[in-house]
């Protein structure tokens, strides 16, 4: 099993100009390592809809890799999306399923089938050919370049220890800039940022 | 309304993607979309997905619409609330109005007021039709009807309204789209 830090730090290190979409218990931990203009949090929204939102972004921007950090509780709410992802032909989507086996935001209650679910098998069954499971930090870290740069869609289930994250409140108290505005402001400004990505000489922060 | 007419309206409004799930009323449009490159059709496994995918497409710079049945609209509840409504995304949603004829025949259109368990259990009424407009109102979604071919102008009007208000706009389709 990985710690959150062992999961996030190498991913933040390997991430260049990929879009990163976070949800639920991964929002603040990722924001501690990254305050990039291409970070977006599907939080204060609808649980279970980060992966399909990320699919939409990936379909809109086929030449840019989209990374989604989704929890296992969120994934279970919307397993049909795995089929939609597979049939969509989105080759630029990398979907991480963070297997902490619980609903962390609400007090770590176990998700249904917590220790029995095989997301690789589910992904393969849905038609996602590139699906992997990691519970060793070294193997995971060494695999990241291939995960991020190969042809997708990719599903990577990573066993990560549970923490005690609380819900996002989108206020000035949030450390990362992109977590402070309302979800609507954040969505509209992110669209603007992405449209500027298409212009030459984009400067990333 | 002919599916081809509706498709022409979608094209003239530069729709990039149609995200949805077919039913009998929208079958002719799905059939047309399946045979065309543009706009691109993506069929989902459950309607709530459609609103999230469309939101992501819009954030990514595209101009998608959602096409679902009113049953799927009800199924979508939190997905719709938490994505296009919460994000104030100006997306047009085409919603086929299953059961409209049953409530029209009973003199219950336009639907007004609260819906009682007595009405919702009546076998001659399709309960989803009774719930559709009150639900849209409860969610604060503006809507209009595509009842006849002359209503085609409402498609552009819905796009304009969605953009002006930065909110989703719904067009209800009470009849079956024809392939002729």
mmCIF file of C-alpha atoms in Angstrom:
data_model
loop_
_atom_site.group_PDB
_atom_site.id
_atom_site.type_symbol
_atom_site.label_atom_id
_atom_site.label_comp_id
_atom_site.label_asym_id
_atom_site.label_seq_id
_atom_site.Cartn_x
_atom_site.Cartn_y
_atom_site.Cartn_z
ATOM 1 C CA UNK A 1 0.000 0.000 0.000
ATOM 2 C CA UNK A 2 1.160 3.547 -0.782
ATOM 3 C CA UNK A 3 0.925 6.597 1.390
ATOM 4 C CA UNK A 4 -0.829 9.566 -0.210
ATOM 5 C CA UNK A 5 2.524 11.247 -0.486
ATOM 6 C CA UNK A 6 4.018 8.231 -2.256
ATOM 7 C CA UNK A 7 1.148 8.376 -4.715
ATOM 8 C CA UNK A 8 1.097 12.117 -5.366
ATOM 9 C CA UNK A 9 4.721 13.226 -5.216
ATOM 10 C CA UNK A 10 6.031 11.162 -8.156
ATOM 11 C CA UNK A 11 2.926 11.969 -10.208
ATOM 12 C CA UNK A 12 3.407 15.687 -9.595
ATOM 13 C CA UNK A 13 7.066 15.250 -10.542
ATOM 14 C CA UNK A 14 6.295 13.537 -13.857
ATOM 15 C CA UNK A 15 3.391 15.835 -14.721
ATOM 16 C CA UNK A 16 4.282 18.459 -17.318
ATOM 17 C CA UNK A 17 1.451 20.033 -19.304
ATOM 18 C CA UNK A 18 -1.173 17.403 -18.637
ATOM 19 C CA UNK A 19 -4.563 18.496 -17.334
ATOM 20 C CA UNK A 20 -5.181 17.100 -13.836
ATOM 21 C CA UNK A 21 -8.738 16.702 -12.582
ATOM 22 C CA UNK A 22 -9.182 15.809 -8.920
ATOM 23 C CA UNK A 23 -12.174 14.845 -6.816
ATOM 24 C CA UNK A 24 -13.201 14.216 -3.221
ATOM 25 C CA UNK A 25 -10.375 13.047 -0.960
ATOM 26 C CA UNK A 26 -7.652 13.785 -3.530
ATOM 27 C CA UNK A 27 -8.438 17.482 -4.006
ATOM 28 C CA UNK A 28 -6.458 18.995 -1.148
ATOM 29 C CA UNK A 29 -3.632 16.418 -1.059
ATOM 30 C CA UNK A 30 -2.942 17.083 -4.762
ATOM 31 C CA UNK A 31 -3.207 20.845 -4.215
ATOM 32 C CA UNK A 32 -0.504 20.620 -1.551
ATOM 33 C CA UNK A 33 1.900 19.509 -4.275
ATOM 34 C CA UNK A 34 0.500 21.399 -7.237
ATOM 35 C CA UNK A 35 -1.083 24.770 -7.950
ATOM 36 C CA UNK A 36 -0.798 24.523 -11.717
ATOM 37 C CA UNK A 37 -3.009 26.420 -14.165
ATOM 38 C CA UNK A 38 -4.072 23.055 -15.575
ATOM 39 C CA UNK A 39 -5.385 21.720 -12.259
ATOM 40 C CA UNK A 40 -9.153 21.516 -11.845
ATOM 41 C CA UNK A 41 -11.159 20.142 -8.928
ATOM 42 C CA UNK A 42 -14.516 18.505 -9.589
ATOM 43 C CA UNK A 43 -15.473 19.225 -6.007
ATOM 44 C CA UNK A 44 -18.500 20.893 -4.485
ATOM 45 C CA UNK A 45 -20.202 19.247 -7.455
ATOM 46 C CA UNK A 46 -21.712 15.770 -7.808
ATOM 47 C CA UNK A 47 -19.960 12.737 -6.353
ATOM 48 C CA UNK A 48 -19.275 10.052 -8.922
ATOM 49 C CA UNK A 49 -18.974 12.381 -11.887
ATOM 50 C CA UNK A 50 -15.273 13.247 -11.991
ATOM 51 C CA UNK A 51 -14.331 10.464 -14.396
ATOM 52 C CA UNK A 52 -17.066 11.306 -16.890
ATOM 53 C CA UNK A 53 -16.316 15.033 -16.591
ATOM 54 C CA UNK A 54 -12.663 14.217 -17.302
ATOM 55 C CA UNK A 55 -13.746 12.147 -20.292
ATOM 56 C CA UNK A 56 -15.528 15.203 -21.674
ATOM 57 C CA UNK A 57 -12.405 17.320 -21.290
ATOM 58 C CA UNK A 58 -10.310 14.582 -22.903
ATOM 59 C CA UNK A 59 -12.663 14.346 -25.892
ATOM 60 C CA UNK A 60 -12.567 18.109 -26.283
ATOM 61 C CA UNK A 61 -8.767 18.194 -26.225
ATOM 62 C CA UNK A 62 -7.538 15.037 -27.949
ATOM 63 C CA UNK A 63 -3.951 16.303 -28.215
ATOM 64 C CA UNK A 64 -3.546 16.886 -24.487
ATOM 65 C CA UNK A 65 -3.366 14.192 -21.818
ATOM 66 C CA UNK A 66 -6.042 14.392 -19.146
ATOM 67 C CA UNK A 67 -5.319 12.778 -15.775
ATOM 68 C CA UNK A 68 -8.215 12.100 -13.422
ATOM 69 C CA UNK A 69 -7.680 11.292 -9.745
ATOM 70 C CA UNK A 70 -10.858 9.501 -8.777
ATOM 71 C CA UNK A 71 -11.684 7.748 -5.524
ATOM 72 C CA UNK A 72 -12.923 4.174 -5.402
ATOM 73 C CA UNK A 73 -16.192 5.285 -3.770
ATOM 74 C CA UNK A 74 -16.731 7.746 -6.614
ATOM 75 C CA UNK A 75 -15.823 5.138 -9.223
ATOM 76 C CA UNK A 76 -18.321 2.671 -7.783
ATOM 77 C CA UNK A 77 -21.077 5.261 -8.154
ATOM 78 C CA UNK A 78 -20.603 5.344 -11.893
ATOM 79 C CA UNK A 79 -19.019 2.134 -13.170
ATOM 80 C CA UNK A 80 -20.866 2.468 -16.468
ATOM 81 C CA UNK A 81 -18.484 5.296 -17.293
ATOM 82 C CA UNK A 82 -15.749 2.709 -17.811
ATOM 83 C CA UNK A 83 -17.739 1.392 -20.760
ATOM 84 C CA UNK A 84 -18.384 4.893 -22.058
ATOM 85 C CA UNK A 85 -14.681 5.718 -21.790
ATOM 86 C CA UNK A 86 -13.731 2.579 -23.686
ATOM 87 C CA UNK A 87 -16.164 3.154 -26.534
ATOM 88 C CA UNK A 88 -15.425 6.883 -26.735
ATOM 89 C CA UNK A 89 -11.997 6.318 -28.214
ATOM 90 C CA UNK A 90 -10.396 8.841 -25.839
ATOM 91 C CA UNK A 91 -6.742 7.850 -26.132
ATOM 92 C CA UNK A 92 -5.591 10.723 -23.944
ATOM 93 C CA UNK A 93 -7.372 9.863 -20.690
ATOM 94 C CA UNK A 94 -5.499 8.425 -17.706
ATOM 95 C CA UNK A 95 -7.902 7.476 -14.951
ATOM 96 C CA UNK A 96 -6.431 6.768 -11.535
ATOM 97 C CA UNK A 97 -8.701 4.954 -9.111
ATOM 98 C CA UNK A 98 -7.444 5.657 -5.616
ATOM 99 C CA UNK A 99 -8.266 2.525 -3.689
ATOM 100 C CA UNK A 100 -8.426 3.569 -0.068
ATOM 101 C CA UNK A 101 -11.387 1.213 0.308
ATOM 102 C CA UNK A 102 -13.485 3.750 2.172
ATOM 103 C CA UNK A 103 -15.507 6.967 2.001
ATOM 104 C CA UNK A 104 -12.782 9.127 3.473
ATOM 105 C CA UNK A 105 -14.638 12.460 3.398
ATOM 106 C CA UNK A 106 -17.464 11.113 5.549
ATOM 107 C CA UNK A 107 -15.383 9.309 8.163
ATOM 108 C CA UNK A 108 -13.804 6.307 6.451
ATOM 109 C CA UNK A 109 -16.817 4.028 6.239
ATOM 110 C CA UNK A 110 -15.908 1.042 4.000
ATOM 111 C CA UNK A 111 -17.091 1.123 0.369
ATOM 112 C CA UNK A 112 -19.130 -1.895 -0.755
ATOM 113 C CA UNK A 113 -16.881 -4.821 -1.517
ATOM 114 C CA UNK A 114 -13.949 -2.780 -0.246
ATOM 115 C CA UNK A 115 -11.221 -5.393 -0.358
ATOM 116 C CA UNK A 116 -12.647 -7.619 -3.101
ATOM 117 C CA UNK A 117 -13.026 -5.336 -6.071
ATOM 118 C CA UNK A 118 -10.668 -5.859 -8.997
ATOM 119 C CA UNK A 119 -10.689 -2.613 -10.994
ATOM 120 C CA UNK A 120 -8.312 -4.037 -13.575
ATOM 121 C CA UNK A 121 -10.785 -6.808 -14.282
ATOM 122 C CA UNK A 122 -13.648 -4.299 -14.412
ATOM 123 C CA UNK A 123 -11.699 -2.084 -16.802
ATOM 124 C CA UNK A 124 -10.766 -4.979 -19.064
ATOM 125 C CA UNK A 125 -14.368 -6.168 -19.039
ATOM 126 C CA UNK A 126 -15.503 -2.689 -20.029
ATOM 127 C CA UNK A 127 -13.084 -2.642 -22.940
ATOM 128 C CA UNK A 128 -10.223 -0.594 -21.476
ATOM 129 C CA UNK A 129 -7.187 -2.602 -22.523
ATOM 130 C CA UNK A 130 -4.530 -0.770 -20.563
ATOM 131 C CA UNK A 131 -5.406 -1.326 -16.919
ATOM 132 C CA UNK A 132 -2.984 -1.768 -14.040
ATOM 133 C CA UNK A 133 -2.950 -2.256 -10.293
ATOM 134 C CA UNK A 134 -0.265 -0.891 -8.008
ATOM 135 C CA UNK A 135 0.354 -1.406 -4.334
ATOM 136 C CA UNK A 136 4.116 -0.939 -4.333
ATOM 137 C CA UNK A 137 5.437 2.636 -4.376
ATOM 138 C CA UNK A 138 8.602 1.821 -6.354
ATOM 139 C CA UNK A 139 6.790 -0.132 -9.062
ATOM 140 C CA UNK A 140 4.153 2.590 -9.298
ATOM 141 C CA UNK A 141 6.695 5.384 -9.559
ATOM 142 C CA UNK A 142 8.718 3.547 -12.185
ATOM 143 C CA UNK A 143 5.581 2.930 -14.257
ATOM 144 C CA UNK A 144 4.433 6.548 -14.379
ATOM 145 C CA UNK A 145 6.207 7.628 -17.588
ATOM 146 C CA UNK A 146 4.588 4.774 -19.464
ATOM 147 C CA UNK A 147 1.182 5.410 -17.882
ATOM 148 C CA UNK A 148 1.232 9.095 -18.783
ATOM 149 C CA UNK A 149 2.689 8.896 -22.255
ATOM 150 C CA UNK A 150 1.347 5.715 -23.797
ATOM 151 C CA UNK A 151 -1.844 5.416 -25.798
ATOM 152 C CA UNK A 152 -4.947 5.307 -23.629
ATOM 153 C CA UNK A 153 -7.414 5.175 -22.253
ATOM 154 C CA UNK A 154 -5.546 3.933 -19.204
ATOM 155 C CA UNK A 155 -6.944 2.889 -15.844
ATOM 156 C CA UNK A 156 -4.531 2.639 -12.934
ATOM 157 C CA UNK A 157 -5.905 1.404 -9.632
ATOM 158 C CA UNK A 158 -3.566 2.353 -6.814
ATOM 159 C CA UNK A 159 -3.924 1.100 -3.267
ATOM 160 C CA UNK A 160 -3.452 4.165 -1.085
ATOM 161 C CA UNK A 161 -3.847 4.450 2.663
ATOM 162 C CA UNK A 162 -6.889 6.323 3.906
ATOM 163 C CA UNK A 163 -6.518 9.699 5.546
ATOM 164 C CA UNK A 164 -9.027 12.063 7.099
ATOM 165 C CA UNK A 165 -9.751 14.605 4.387
ATOM 166 C CA UNK A 166 -12.692 16.943 4.880
ATOM 167 C CA UNK A 167 -14.994 18.383 2.194
ATOM 168 C CA UNK A 168 -13.827 21.338 0.134
ATOM 169 C CA UNK A 169 -15.458 24.672 0.945
ATOM 170 C CA UNK A 170 -14.073 26.855 -1.858
ATOM 171 C CA UNK A 171 -13.079 29.844 0.222
ATOM 172 C CA UNK A 172 -10.061 32.120 0.581
ATOM 173 C CA UNK A 173 -8.838 29.786 3.321
ATOM 174 C CA UNK A 174 -7.946 27.175 0.696
ATOM 175 C CA UNK A 175 -4.182 27.141 0.038
ATOM 176 C CA UNK A 176 -4.363 26.535 -3.715
ATOM 177 C CA UNK A 177 -5.595 29.428 -5.881
ATOM 178 C CA UNK A 178 -7.847 27.297 -8.036
ATOM 179 C CA UNK A 179 -9.746 25.951 -5.018
ATOM 180 C CA UNK A 180 -10.900 29.384 -3.831
ATOM 181 C CA UNK A 181 -13.463 30.498 -6.453
ATOM 182 C CA UNK A 182 -16.908 28.956 -6.778
ATOM 183 C CA UNK A 183 -17.217 25.889 -8.975
ATOM 184 C CA UNK A 184 -18.925 28.008 -11.646
ATOM 185 C CA UNK A 185 -16.152 30.616 -11.667
ATOM 186 C CA UNK A 186 -13.587 27.865 -11.659
ATOM 187 C CA UNK A 187 -15.217 26.066 -14.623
ATOM 188 C CA UNK A 188 -15.506 29.249 -16.685
ATOM 189 C CA UNK A 189 -11.964 30.392 -15.973
ATOM 190 C CA UNK A 190 -10.637 26.898 -16.707
ATOM 191 C CA UNK A 191 -12.339 26.994 -20.115
ATOM 192 C CA UNK A 192 -10.589 30.288 -20.750
ATOM 193 C CA UNK A 193 -7.239 28.880 -19.651
ATOM 194 C CA UNK A 194 -7.658 25.882 -21.939
ATOM 195 C CA UNK A 195 -8.621 28.067 -24.883
ATOM 196 C CA UNK A 196 -5.429 30.063 -24.341
ATOM 197 C CA UNK A 197 -3.488 26.802 -24.408
ATOM 198 C CA UNK A 198 -4.377 26.618 -28.075
ATOM 199 C CA UNK A 199 -2.689 29.945 -28.683
ATOM 200 C CA UNK A 200 1.046 30.052 -29.365
ATOM 201 C CA UNK A 201 3.552 30.966 -26.654
ATOM 202 C CA UNK A 202 1.460 29.794 -23.714
ATOM 203 C CA UNK A 203 3.223 30.372 -20.418
ATOM 204 C CA UNK A 204 2.474 27.871 -17.664
ATOM 205 C CA UNK A 205 2.684 28.857 -14.033
ATOM 206 C CA UNK B 1 -40.850 17.489 -36.177
ATOM 207 C CA UNK B 2 -38.474 15.840 -38.615
ATOM 208 C CA UNK B 3 -35.193 14.653 -37.178
ATOM 209 C CA UNK B 4 -33.415 16.149 -40.180
ATOM 210 C CA UNK B 5 -34.831 19.585 -39.403
ATOM 211 C CA UNK B 6 -33.647 19.358 -35.819
ATOM 212 C CA UNK B 7 -30.228 18.180 -36.953
ATOM 213 C CA UNK B 8 -29.979 21.159 -39.315
ATOM 214 C CA UNK B 9 -30.743 23.474 -36.417
ATOM 215 C CA UNK B 10 -28.069 21.808 -34.284
ATOM 216 C CA UNK B 11 -25.564 22.211 -37.095
ATOM 217 C CA UNK B 12 -26.418 25.838 -37.657
ATOM 218 C CA UNK B 13 -25.750 26.392 -33.960
ATOM 219 C CA UNK B 14 -22.341 24.731 -34.381
ATOM 220 C CA UNK B 15 -23.022 21.831 -32.032
ATOM 221 C CA UNK B 16 -19.872 19.727 -31.724
ATOM 222 C CA UNK B 17 -21.144 16.724 -29.764
ATOM 223 C CA UNK B 18 -24.470 15.122 -28.915
ATOM 224 C CA UNK B 19 -24.268 13.191 -25.637
ATOM 225 C CA UNK B 20 -27.216 11.055 -24.683
ATOM 226 C CA UNK B 21 -29.290 7.930 -24.650
ATOM 227 C CA UNK B 22 -31.889 7.044 -27.282
ATOM 228 C CA UNK B 23 -35.571 6.359 -26.865
ATOM 229 C CA UNK B 24 -38.349 5.774 -29.383
ATOM 230 C CA UNK B 25 -39.023 9.485 -29.770
ATOM 231 C CA UNK B 26 -35.392 10.354 -30.502
ATOM 232 C CA UNK B 27 -34.539 7.193 -32.466
ATOM 233 C CA UNK B 28 -34.698 8.941 -35.851
ATOM 234 C CA UNK B 29 -32.254 11.614 -34.712
ATOM 235 C CA UNK B 30 -29.887 9.041 -33.233
ATOM 236 C CA UNK B 31 -30.040 7.153 -36.509
ATOM 237 C CA UNK B 32 -29.068 10.291 -38.422
ATOM 238 C CA UNK B 33 -26.297 11.134 -35.971
ATOM 239 C CA UNK B 34 -24.899 7.612 -36.198
ATOM 240 C CA UNK B 35 -24.404 8.069 -39.910
ATOM 241 C CA UNK B 36 -22.713 11.477 -39.691
ATOM 242 C CA UNK B 37 -19.305 12.691 -38.599
ATOM 243 C CA UNK B 38 -20.591 16.006 -37.229
ATOM 244 C CA UNK B 39 -21.866 16.559 -34.665
ATOM 245 C CA UNK B 40 -20.223 13.621 -32.978
ATOM 246 C CA UNK B 41 -22.576 11.251 -31.139
ATOM 247 C CA UNK B 42 -21.565 9.673 -27.834
ATOM 248 C CA UNK B 43 -24.018 7.271 -26.242
ATOM 249 C CA UNK B 44 -23.772 6.924 -22.471
ATOM 250 C CA UNK B 45 -24.725 4.110 -20.117
ATOM 251 C CA UNK B 46 -26.802 6.294 -17.782
ATOM 252 C CA UNK B 47 -28.119 9.793 -18.316
ATOM 253 C CA UNK B 48 -26.307 11.424 -15.396
ATOM 254 C CA UNK B 49 -23.072 10.725 -17.243
ATOM 255 C CA UNK B 50 -24.281 12.790 -20.179
ATOM 256 C CA UNK B 51 -24.422 16.008 -18.172
ATOM 257 C CA UNK B 52 -20.942 15.492 -16.700
ATOM 258 C CA UNK B 53 -19.387 14.587 -20.062
ATOM 259 C CA UNK B 54 -21.079 17.555 -21.723
ATOM 260 C CA UNK B 55 -19.768 19.819 -18.954
ATOM 261 C CA UNK B 56 -16.245 18.547 -19.526
ATOM 262 C CA UNK B 57 -16.596 19.061 -23.266
ATOM 263 C CA UNK B 58 -17.762 22.628 -22.743
ATOM 264 C CA UNK B 59 -14.930 23.396 -20.330
ATOM 265 C CA UNK B 60 -12.604 21.925 -22.955
ATOM 266 C CA UNK B 61 -13.893 24.437 -25.493
ATOM 267 C CA UNK B 62 -16.582 22.489 -27.341
ATOM 268 C CA UNK B 63 -20.269 23.124 -27.850
ATOM 269 C CA UNK B 64 -22.113 19.940 -26.851
ATOM 270 C CA UNK B 65 -25.781 19.263 -26.236
ATOM 271 C CA UNK B 66 -27.477 16.589 -24.140
ATOM 272 C CA UNK B 67 -30.250 14.426 -25.601
ATOM 273 C CA UNK B 68 -32.180 12.256 -23.140
ATOM 274 C CA UNK B 69 -35.706 11.108 -22.297
ATOM 275 C CA UNK B 70 -37.558 12.715 -19.395
ATOM 276 C CA UNK B 71 -37.127 9.505 -17.395
ATOM 277 C CA UNK B 72 -33.386 9.964 -17.799
ATOM 278 C CA UNK B 73 -33.681 13.569 -16.769
ATOM 279 C CA UNK B 74 -35.159 12.433 -13.463
ATOM 280 C CA UNK B 75 -32.472 9.764 -13.133
ATOM 281 C CA UNK B 76 -29.820 12.437 -13.656
ATOM 282 C CA UNK B 77 -30.808 14.561 -10.663
ATOM 283 C CA UNK B 78 -27.544 15.054 -8.828
ATOM 284 C CA UNK B 79 -25.357 14.771 -11.916
ATOM 285 C CA UNK B 80 -27.292 17.574 -13.529
ATOM 286 C CA UNK B 81 -27.345 19.693 -10.374
ATOM 287 C CA UNK B 82 -23.686 19.220 -9.607
ATOM 288 C CA UNK B 83 -22.350 19.791 -13.108
ATOM 289 C CA UNK B 84 -24.104 22.008 -15.647
ATOM 290 C CA UNK B 85 -26.283 23.828 -13.090
ATOM 291 C CA UNK B 86 -23.610 24.254 -10.413
ATOM 292 C CA UNK B 87 -21.025 25.214 -13.039
ATOM 293 C CA UNK B 88 -23.452 27.560 -14.826
ATOM 294 C CA UNK B 89 -22.732 25.940 -18.145
ATOM 295 C CA UNK B 90 -24.773 27.182 -21.125
ATOM 296 C CA UNK B 91 -25.726 23.825 -22.598
ATOM 297 C CA UNK B 92 -28.951 23.077 -24.440
ATOM 298 C CA UNK B 93 -30.664 19.879 -23.324
ATOM 299 C CA UNK B 94 -33.132 18.148 -25.623
ATOM 300 C CA UNK B 95 -35.530 16.087 -23.540
ATOM 301 C CA UNK B 96 -38.113 13.816 -25.114
ATOM 302 C CA UNK B 97 -41.359 14.042 -23.208
ATOM 303 C CA UNK B 98 -42.557 10.474 -22.636
ATOM 304 C CA UNK B 99 -46.195 10.282 -21.624
ATOM 305 C CA UNK B 100 -47.107 13.788 -22.747
ATOM 306 C CA UNK B 101 -50.037 12.473 -24.785
ATOM 307 C CA UNK B 102 -51.481 10.703 -21.735
ATOM 308 C CA UNK B 103 -51.591 13.864 -19.656
ATOM 309 C CA UNK B 104 -52.757 15.970 -22.605
ATOM 310 C CA UNK B 105 -55.622 13.546 -23.191
ATOM 311 C CA UNK B 106 -56.609 13.852 -19.539
ATOM 312 C CA UNK B 107 -56.607 17.642 -19.786
ATOM 313 C CA UNK B 108 -53.670 17.973 -17.427
ATOM 314 C CA UNK B 109 -51.526 20.194 -19.659
ATOM 315 C CA UNK B 110 -49.999 22.551 -18.997
ATOM 316 C CA UNK B 111 -48.943 20.825 -15.796
ATOM 317 C CA UNK B 112 -49.633 23.054 -12.834
ATOM 318 C CA UNK B 113 -49.117 22.797 -9.113
ATOM 319 C CA UNK B 114 -48.015 19.844 -7.073
ATOM 320 C CA UNK B 115 -48.438 16.290 -8.181
ATOM 321 C CA UNK B 116 -50.401 14.030 -5.870
ATOM 322 C CA UNK B 117 -49.919 10.310 -5.214
ATOM 323 C CA UNK B 118 -53.429 9.822 -6.590
ATOM 324 C CA UNK B 119 -52.417 11.158 -10.013
ATOM 325 C CA UNK B 120 -49.016 9.493 -9.971
ATOM 326 C CA UNK B 121 -50.585 6.056 -9.552
ATOM 327 C CA UNK B 122 -53.331 6.430 -12.144
ATOM 328 C CA UNK B 123 -52.879 3.747 -14.822
ATOM 329 C CA UNK B 124 -54.067 6.012 -17.641
ATOM 330 C CA UNK B 125 -51.361 8.602 -16.895
ATOM 331 C CA UNK B 126 -47.634 8.227 -17.403
ATOM 332 C CA UNK B 127 -46.272 9.449 -14.090
ATOM 333 C CA UNK B 128 -42.993 10.650 -15.590
ATOM 334 C CA UNK B 129 -44.964 13.129 -17.694
ATOM 335 C CA UNK B 130 -46.596 14.513 -14.564
ATOM 336 C CA UNK B 131 -43.222 14.919 -12.895
ATOM 337 C CA UNK B 132 -41.267 16.452 -15.773
ATOM 338 C CA UNK B 133 -42.251 20.117 -15.728
ATOM 339 C CA UNK B 134 -42.543 20.437 -11.928
ATOM 340 C CA UNK B 135 -39.048 18.928 -11.681
ATOM 341 C CA UNK B 136 -37.605 21.370 -14.201
ATOM 342 C CA UNK B 137 -39.203 24.225 -12.291
ATOM 343 C CA UNK B 138 -37.856 22.910 -9.001
ATOM 344 C CA UNK B 139 -34.370 22.808 -10.502
ATOM 345 C CA UNK B 140 -34.763 26.357 -11.806
ATOM 346 C CA UNK B 141 -34.354 25.271 -15.416
ATOM 347 C CA UNK B 142 -36.065 27.257 -18.131
ATOM 348 C CA UNK B 143 -37.781 25.214 -20.839
ATOM 349 C CA UNK B 144 -39.784 25.433 -24.014
ATOM 350 C CA UNK B 145 -41.498 22.973 -26.343
ATOM 351 C CA UNK B 146 -40.702 21.653 -29.786
ATOM 352 C CA UNK B 147 -44.246 20.714 -30.734
ATOM 353 C CA UNK B 148 -44.417 21.359 -34.466
ATOM 354 C CA UNK B 149 -42.079 22.051 -37.401
ATOM 355 C CA UNK B 150 -42.597 25.803 -37.054
ATOM 356 C CA UNK B 151 -40.990 25.600 -33.618
ATOM 357 C CA UNK B 152 -37.571 25.043 -35.141
ATOM 358 C CA UNK B 153 -36.626 28.650 -34.396
ATOM 359 C CA UNK B 154 -36.777 27.771 -30.706
ATOM 360 C CA UNK B 155 -33.578 25.774 -31.057
ATOM 361 C CA UNK B 156 -31.492 28.865 -31.801
ATOM 362 C CA UNK B 157 -33.471 30.776 -29.198
ATOM 363 C CA UNK B 158 -32.528 28.176 -26.582
ATOM 364 C CA UNK B 159 -28.849 28.453 -27.501
ATOM 365 C CA UNK B 160 -29.027 32.236 -27.303
ATOM 366 C CA UNK B 161 -30.794 32.131 -23.963
ATOM 367 C CA UNK B 162 -28.349 29.622 -22.506
ATOM 368 C CA UNK B 163 -25.416 31.808 -23.532
ATOM 369 C CA UNK B 164 -27.041 35.037 -22.363
ATOM 370 C CA UNK B 165 -27.882 33.652 -18.930
ATOM 371 C CA UNK B 166 -24.930 31.282 -18.663
ATOM 372 C CA UNK B 167 -27.315 28.516 -17.704
ATOM 373 C CA UNK B 168 -28.626 25.341 -19.278
ATOM 374 C CA UNK B 169 -31.807 25.598 -21.351
ATOM 375 C CA UNK B 170 -34.188 22.704 -21.926
ATOM 376 C CA UNK B 171 -36.267 21.961 -25.008
ATOM 377 C CA UNK B 172 -39.009 19.433 -24.418
ATOM 378 C CA UNK B 173 -39.985 17.205 -27.361
ATOM 379 C CA UNK B 174 -43.499 15.837 -26.756
ATOM 380 C CA UNK B 175 -43.833 13.976 -30.043
ATOM 381 C CA UNK B 176 -41.795 11.401 -31.906
ATOM 382 C CA UNK B 177 -39.165 12.821 -34.224
ATOM 383 C CA UNK B 178 -39.884 11.552 -37.716
ATOM 384 C CA UNK B 179 -37.367 10.247 -40.205
ATOM 385 C CA UNK B 180 -39.234 11.482 -43.261
#
